[in-house]
């Protein structure tokens, strides 16, 4: 509410006199200011001092004197149970049995502490400690459970029962706790007045006494009922029940006035008889007064206006009720009237005011009702009421939307007539739009949902911005649903659907995947150094390429993307493999109906052929394609072998295929296959049947499949069953092995023994324990396996006895390259030749010069004669590699090691070709080093040397040298082609246009046609100024020339016109940093040149371009000149009347603010305060540094 200040004649006179005095003072001060400065107290008047509060000193202690003393929260009470009232008398030992259990239970329930003791008279003393409430509960429990119970009845009038019970039964509960009894009061519908008390004799007596006291107290009280008309009840109650409260306090009587909602006229009085009579008399008096001067009236007002009459938070009504507090105004919902009750005069005044208010509201307010399906209501309201609040604020109306539980369609709009109509129109438009809305379910595979949503919702945000009226809902990932819901206007939903379907189609197209089997050894070449090759293939083919992990056995590379792109990437990867190795590809025609049977369950059959034929790759066409072509890829010899086997198998399948399954323990499989597949090949050659063993991935590791003609299969089955039977026949045998060889078999956790067991059907080989000098070795297993194992152990012993150690001297600097990546080369030699190779430790700091040994105590230093006679030409210890094994194998291994020592050769390549060989950022030379597996060293540019050094294996050097020379030769030929020169004659005035702004035009031509374009030097007079030289491939140079001539042709059609523009508007036309003029030039496609400072004609502006564009541009800038010139003239006219700037006026130096009688001008303190002192002038919130005293800080 706004408040209004009323200014009376008297207050106005006071105000004037006060103002006049102040004005006089100020005038006087101003007149004296120059001659006599003000005093310190006048300039800075002191704050009034606080008067000492004498009243407070005379007052007594006040509320503090009323504080009660604090009592302890824990109390202790002792209860006594006589012997005759004890429940548990017959106990063998005190503190045991049921009594003890009950005490523990009471302690847990109530939280009180119990201590029991036995008195001399065999009575029970119980000490209970704890909080008062807990002690009382514990006492009740003790009486009920440890003491025998008695019962008695007490009769009191039925109307007194409620006083015994008390409010919410609290009084009864307190009484039961105090007396430790159970009190049963008859129900209100029971006519009996008998109250039953159960408990100990003492407790019953106490409870009986208390109940009789309550009844006696109630006997003193009287009850009277007074019938008063309902309309007078508010006057008896008074505002906020103030009157009736005062009456009850004065008389000590309880007065019960029925609430407005209860249709009763009876007022009930309860209390002492004398006081009750007083209260009844006073109420009758109020009633009689009001009955004589009371009127009930009504004002006609539509029910929808009621809330506007009441006002926000009852503000409008409060104005009336404050003026006439005795008038009661009642609004009844749904009725078109307002009821007024109160004194006649007040009611008439209030009625007039309300009628005026109603009339005003009817004139300026209107309402409208619209029907909108309730299912659209929440959309009309919007998120957090956004839509409906916007409409309310915009049109200044009130909109009443029914709650959901009413299921009503009626929406009511109230407010300004114009606002109501506008709000109605907008709401109906929104509703009709919603009725036109449709919901569409789009089926999109869930795997694409995350891609459509994008990282942090970026992609879906773009879609929503594109179609703002469409709501897109994705299902919860946990529900595994493919349905995406779109909701919005029909046309927008359709557009959004098409857009999203196209996006999904692109995703499906881009998710095509093919697998390319590539031999594992070539994966590194496909990846390239630092991933260069694979990155290039990915970028150029726009595909995703996944290679198997380095430690994985898989050879398959997976390519994902568009089908055509995937095929292109696959072709490039296969081309790399083909280049690197002698890989051939053969296509075999096999009827498609046989493909599944040839592949076998989970690819078992085809895998066996691939493994047998050196790991060739066999690719069958996709199922359902109808193609008969099967592709075999790999080394030529293995491909041919696989082709024969595949065709033979297909022929067998086509003619008469027969299959049998056998079972054998997995440990027998290696023995059945034999070393290098010898045993199984023998069976296959004898019978012509194909035998397939399970792979480690197969679930059934015992299953062996035999395929072929029935006769061949049965014969192979017979042979294999005989072998398996022999293997099942377990025998035990022994052999003699010299103890010196035992260690070789058991070292590395018995690796050699494990290999023998794996190879020979799981035969168990037991060597004697270390420490025993026995040479007997026991073998246990299948007879054939034991024999084969014995033979193998004998071979190993022969190798050990024939073992020699030789030295191979290779400089330490080559050791790393000999080992190869992760020691792969050395591991290969160890496997191939069956030898052990040990490299020496690296020499950290080799001493360049051997110093003479120092003599101590007359003895010679070093190690005697050996130290003296050391041969300087003998090899260093760090260069010696030790090879152990059979002599012939050690020699072969030594040759293999020496073959791995890198060799260095020099190749002469013209110095000017070096940078082309190196390539951009070294990419060319890196590619050659990867391709030929060599290191290529190019001399530094400052050396101007033609010699390039190649270091690597002797086998690779020739290829690398040939490749280097070929690259140099190709570069020379390419350079000759690139050196083609062409000259173009162009008028020098067009050169700037051909070059373009910051060289943009010429740079584009150079980049697009890959040529070098040279313009003549302006300062060199010997050069022809109209000649432009183009250098590059002939075809590209001609294309660049045509592009330049095209620009010249366009420039020749252009015209230049001079236009006179007032120099004062040039800056406005050019704009900030030339922004405005650039916009004009771009719009009209012209070039506009303004005169430079100091030009003879400062108003001359040149416009160049096509004739029609030049004319339009000139018209535009002349219009701008006219507009801007008017502003310039106005500004110049204003300058005449402008006051000169303040800095031009000379000012006398100010004396500053001066005061008299300041504290610092007194005799005691002559010094002015130090403004920089933080102690004298502390800043807010900062600590003041304490004064330093001679005896330290104050304590």
PDB file of N, CA and C in Angstrom, residues 1073-1118:
ATOM      1  N   UNK A1073      37.582   1.995 -39.679  1.00  0.00           N
ATOM      2  CA  UNK A1073      38.511   1.025 -40.293  1.00  0.00           C
ATOM      3  C   UNK A1073      38.073   0.605 -41.697  1.00  0.00           C
ATOM      4  N   UNK A1074      37.370   1.539 -42.405  1.00  0.00           N
ATOM      5  CA  UNK A1074      36.988   1.280 -43.793  1.00  0.00           C
ATOM      6  C   UNK A1074      35.841   0.306 -43.947  1.00  0.00           C
ATOM      7  N   UNK A1075      35.120   0.063 -42.846  1.00  0.00           N
ATOM      8  CA  UNK A1075      34.044  -0.942 -42.882  1.00  0.00           C
ATOM      9  C   UNK A1075      32.914  -0.511 -43.822  1.00  0.00           C
ATOM     10  N   UNK A1076      32.498   0.764 -43.721  1.00  0.00           N
ATOM     11  CA  UNK A1076      31.357   1.259 -44.513  1.00  0.00           C
ATOM     12  C   UNK A1076      31.679   1.265 -46.006  1.00  0.00           C
ATOM     13  N   UNK A1077      32.897   1.736 -46.371  1.00  0.00           N
ATOM     14  CA  UNK A1077      33.243   1.822 -47.806  1.00  0.00           C
ATOM     15  C   UNK A1077      33.413   0.423 -48.412  1.00  0.00           C
ATOM     16  N   UNK A1078      33.948  -0.514 -47.600  1.00  0.00           N
ATOM     17  CA  UNK A1078      34.085  -1.898 -48.109  1.00  0.00           C
ATOM     18  C   UNK A1078      32.716  -2.499 -48.416  1.00  0.00           C
ATOM     19  N   UNK A1079      31.744  -2.184 -47.553  1.00  0.00           N
ATOM     20  CA  UNK A1079      30.383  -2.688 -47.760  1.00  0.00           C
ATOM     21  C   UNK A1079      29.798  -2.154 -49.063  1.00  0.00           C
ATOM     22  N   UNK A1080      30.042  -0.852 -49.320  1.00  0.00           N
ATOM     23  CA  UNK A1080      29.539  -0.228 -50.566  1.00  0.00           C
ATOM     24  C   UNK A1080      30.219  -0.888 -51.769  1.00  0.00           C
ATOM     25  N   UNK A1081      31.548  -1.067 -51.699  1.00  0.00           N
ATOM     26  CA  UNK A1081      32.294  -1.666 -52.816  1.00  0.00           C
ATOM     27  C   UNK A1081      31.817  -3.091 -53.099  1.00  0.00           C
ATOM     28  N   UNK A1082      31.567  -3.858 -52.031  1.00  0.00           N
ATOM     29  CA  UNK A1082      31.090  -5.238 -52.209  1.00  0.00           C
ATOM     30  C   UNK A1082      29.679  -5.266 -52.775  1.00  0.00           C
ATOM     31  N   UNK A1083      28.843  -4.320 -52.329  1.00  0.00           N
ATOM     32  CA  UNK A1083      27.439  -4.286 -52.769  1.00  0.00           C
ATOM     33  C   UNK A1083      27.324  -3.946 -54.251  1.00  0.00           C
ATOM     34  N   UNK A1084      28.122  -2.952 -54.702  1.00  0.00           N
ATOM     35  CA  UNK A1084      28.010  -2.487 -56.101  1.00  0.00           C
ATOM     36  C   UNK A1084      29.097  -3.076 -57.006  1.00  0.00           C
ATOM     37  N   UNK A1085      30.008  -3.892 -56.420  1.00  0.00           N
ATOM     38  CA  UNK A1085      31.096  -4.537 -57.175  1.00  0.00           C
ATOM     39  C   UNK A1085      31.916  -3.498 -57.944  1.00  0.00           C
ATOM     40  N   UNK A1086      32.381  -2.476 -57.194  1.00  0.00           N
ATOM     41  CA  UNK A1086      33.206  -1.408 -57.778  1.00  0.00           C
ATOM     42  C   UNK A1086      34.392  -1.160 -56.856  1.00  0.00           C
ATOM     43  N   UNK A1087      35.353  -0.364 -57.344  1.00  0.00           N
ATOM     44  CA  UNK A1087      36.497   0.041 -56.533  1.00  0.00           C
ATOM     45  C   UNK A1087      36.416   1.552 -56.359  1.00  0.00           C
ATOM     46  N   UNK A1088      36.489   2.037 -55.114  1.00  0.00           N
ATOM     47  CA  UNK A1088      36.359   3.482 -54.834  1.00  0.00           C
ATOM     48  C   UNK A1088      37.663   3.951 -54.198  1.00  0.00           C
ATOM     49  N   UNK A1089      38.294   4.985 -54.824  1.00  0.00           N
ATOM     50  CA  UNK A1089      39.560   5.529 -54.334  1.00  0.00           C
ATOM     51  C   UNK A1089      39.357   6.979 -53.881  1.00  0.00           C
ATOM     52  N   UNK A1090      39.734   7.259 -52.612  1.00  0.00           N
ATOM     53  CA  UNK A1090      39.643   8.622 -52.060  1.00  0.00           C
ATOM     54  C   UNK A1090      41.000   9.305 -52.215  1.00  0.00           C
ATOM     55  N   UNK A1091      41.031  10.667 -52.336  1.00  0.00           N
ATOM     56  CA  UNK A1091      42.320  11.375 -52.515  1.00  0.00           C
ATOM     57  C   UNK A1091      43.181  11.295 -51.246  1.00  0.00           C
ATOM     58  N   UNK A1092      44.477  11.244 -51.437  1.00  0.00           N
ATOM     59  CA  UNK A1092      45.397  11.220 -50.294  1.00  0.00           C
ATOM     60  C   UNK A1092      45.556  12.637 -49.749  1.00  0.00           C
ATOM     61  N   UNK A1093      46.041  12.745 -48.507  1.00  0.00           N
ATOM     62  CA  UNK A1093      46.219  14.078 -47.909  1.00  0.00           C
ATOM     63  C   UNK A1093      47.272  14.849 -48.712  1.00  0.00           C
ATOM     64  N   UNK A1094      46.966  16.102 -49.004  1.00  0.00           N
ATOM     65  CA  UNK A1094      47.894  16.934 -49.793  1.00  0.00           C
ATOM     66  C   UNK A1094      47.609  16.872 -51.280  1.00  0.00           C
ATOM     67  N   UNK A1095      46.543  16.160 -51.690  1.00  0.00           N
ATOM     68  CA  UNK A1095      46.191  16.062 -53.122  1.00  0.00           C
ATOM     69  C   UNK A1095      45.696  17.427 -53.596  1.00  0.00           C
ATOM     70  N   UNK A1096      45.923  17.756 -54.887  1.00  0.00           N
ATOM     71  CA  UNK A1096      45.507  19.079 -55.385  1.00  0.00           C
ATOM     72  C   UNK A1096      43.999  19.299 -55.248  1.00  0.00           C
ATOM     73  N   UNK A1097      43.184  18.265 -55.531  1.00  0.00           N
ATOM     74  CA  UNK A1097      41.726  18.388 -55.370  1.00  0.00           C
ATOM     75  C   UNK A1097      41.287  17.440 -54.256  1.00  0.00           C
ATOM     76  N   UNK A1098      41.088  17.930 -53.026  1.00  0.00           N
ATOM     77  CA  UNK A1098      40.726  17.030 -51.917  1.00  0.00           C
ATOM     78  C   UNK A1098      39.314  16.470 -52.018  1.00  0.00           C
ATOM     79  N   UNK A1099      38.491  16.969 -52.940  1.00  0.00           N
ATOM     80  CA  UNK A1099      37.096  16.517 -53.060  1.00  0.00           C
ATOM     81  C   UNK A1099      36.913  15.468 -54.151  1.00  0.00           C
ATOM     82  N   UNK A1100      37.981  15.142 -54.917  1.00  0.00           N
ATOM     83  CA  UNK A1100      37.860  14.236 -56.078  1.00  0.00           C
ATOM     84  C   UNK A1100      37.958  12.773 -55.630  1.00  0.00           C
ATOM     85  N   UNK A1101      36.904  11.980 -55.898  1.00  0.00           N
ATOM     86  CA  UNK A1101      36.849  10.544 -55.558  1.00  0.00           C
ATOM     87  C   UNK A1101      36.682   9.774 -56.862  1.00  0.00           C
ATOM     88  N   UNK A1102      37.491   8.687 -57.061  1.00  0.00           N
ATOM     89  CA  UNK A1102      37.456   7.912 -58.304  1.00  0.00           C
ATOM     90  C   UNK A1102      36.720   6.596 -58.062  1.00  0.00           C
ATOM     91  N   UNK A1103      35.726   6.291 -58.940  1.00  0.00           N
ATOM     92  CA  UNK A1103      34.951   5.041 -58.853  1.00  0.00           C
ATOM     93  C   UNK A1103      35.242   4.235 -60.112  1.00  0.00           C
ATOM     94  N   UNK A1104      35.667   2.960 -59.938  1.00  0.00           N
ATOM     95  CA  UNK A1104      36.035   2.104 -61.076  1.00  0.00           C
ATOM     96  C   UNK A1104      35.191   0.830 -61.032  1.00  0.00           C
ATOM     97  N   UNK A1105      34.709   0.399 -62.218  1.00  0.00           N
ATOM     98  CA  UNK A1105      33.924  -0.836 -62.302  1.00  0.00           C
ATOM     99  C   UNK A1105      33.183  -0.891 -63.614  1.00  0.00           C
ATOM    100  N   UNK A1106      32.245  -1.846 -63.721  1.00  0.00           N
ATOM    101  CA  UNK A1106      31.413  -1.931 -64.928  1.00  0.00           C
ATOM    102  C   UNK A1106      30.525  -0.693 -64.986  1.00  0.00           C
ATOM    103  N   UNK A1107      30.224  -0.174 -66.218  1.00  0.00           N
ATOM    104  CA  UNK A1107      29.525   1.120 -66.339  1.00  0.00           C
ATOM    105  C   UNK A1107      28.263   1.217 -65.478  1.00  0.00           C
ATOM    106  N   UNK A1108      27.381   0.176 -65.564  1.00  0.00           N
ATOM    107  CA  UNK A1108      26.113   0.260 -64.818  1.00  0.00           C
ATOM    108  C   UNK A1108      26.363   0.250 -63.299  1.00  0.00           C
ATOM    109  N   UNK A1109      27.366  -0.510 -62.851  1.00  0.00           N
ATOM    110  CA  UNK A1109      27.679  -0.563 -61.417  1.00  0.00           C
ATOM    111  C   UNK A1109      28.245   0.768 -60.925  1.00  0.00           C
ATOM    112  N   UNK A1110      29.105   1.395 -61.772  1.00  0.00           N
ATOM    113  CA  UNK A1110      29.722   2.684 -61.412  1.00  0.00           C
ATOM    114  C   UNK A1110      28.639   3.741 -61.222  1.00  0.00           C
ATOM    115  N   UNK A1111      27.655   3.780 -62.128  1.00  0.00           N
ATOM    116  CA  UNK A1111      26.583   4.784 -62.043  1.00  0.00           C
ATOM    117  C   UNK A1111      25.787   4.610 -60.736  1.00  0.00           C
ATOM    118  N   UNK A1112      25.426   3.348 -60.444  1.00  0.00           N
ATOM    119  CA  UNK A1112      24.653   3.076 -59.219  1.00  0.00           C
ATOM    120  C   UNK A1112      25.448   3.467 -57.969  1.00  0.00           C
ATOM    121  N   UNK A1113      26.740   3.149 -57.966  1.00  0.00           N
ATOM    122  CA  UNK A1113      27.587   3.460 -56.807  1.00  0.00           C
ATOM    123  C   UNK A1113      27.705   4.967 -56.613  1.00  0.00           C
ATOM    124  N   UNK A1114      27.868   5.723 -57.707  1.00  0.00           N
ATOM    125  CA  UNK A1114      28.000   7.196 -57.627  1.00  0.00           C
ATOM    126  C   UNK A1114      26.707   7.787 -57.057  1.00  0.00           C
ATOM    127  N   UNK A1115      25.536   7.307 -57.558  1.00  0.00           N
ATOM    128  CA  UNK A1115      24.243   7.808 -57.037  1.00  0.00           C
ATOM    129  C   UNK A1115      24.156   7.569 -55.525  1.00  0.00           C
ATOM    130  N   UNK A1116      24.594   6.394 -55.117  1.00  0.00           N
ATOM    131  CA  UNK A1116      24.491   6.026 -53.692  1.00  0.00           C
ATOM    132  C   UNK A1116      25.377   6.932 -52.828  1.00  0.00           C
ATOM    133  N   UNK A1117      26.635   7.151 -53.255  1.00  0.00           N
ATOM    134  CA  UNK A1117      27.533   7.946 -52.405  1.00  0.00           C
ATOM    135  C   UNK A1117      27.160   9.428 -52.432  1.00  0.00           C
ATOM    136  N   UNK A1118      26.534   9.908 -53.545  1.00  0.00           N
ATOM    137  CA  UNK A1118      26.054  11.308 -53.582  1.00  0.00           C
ATOM    138  C   UNK A1118      24.886  11.492 -52.612  1.00  0.00           C
TER     139      UNK A1118
END
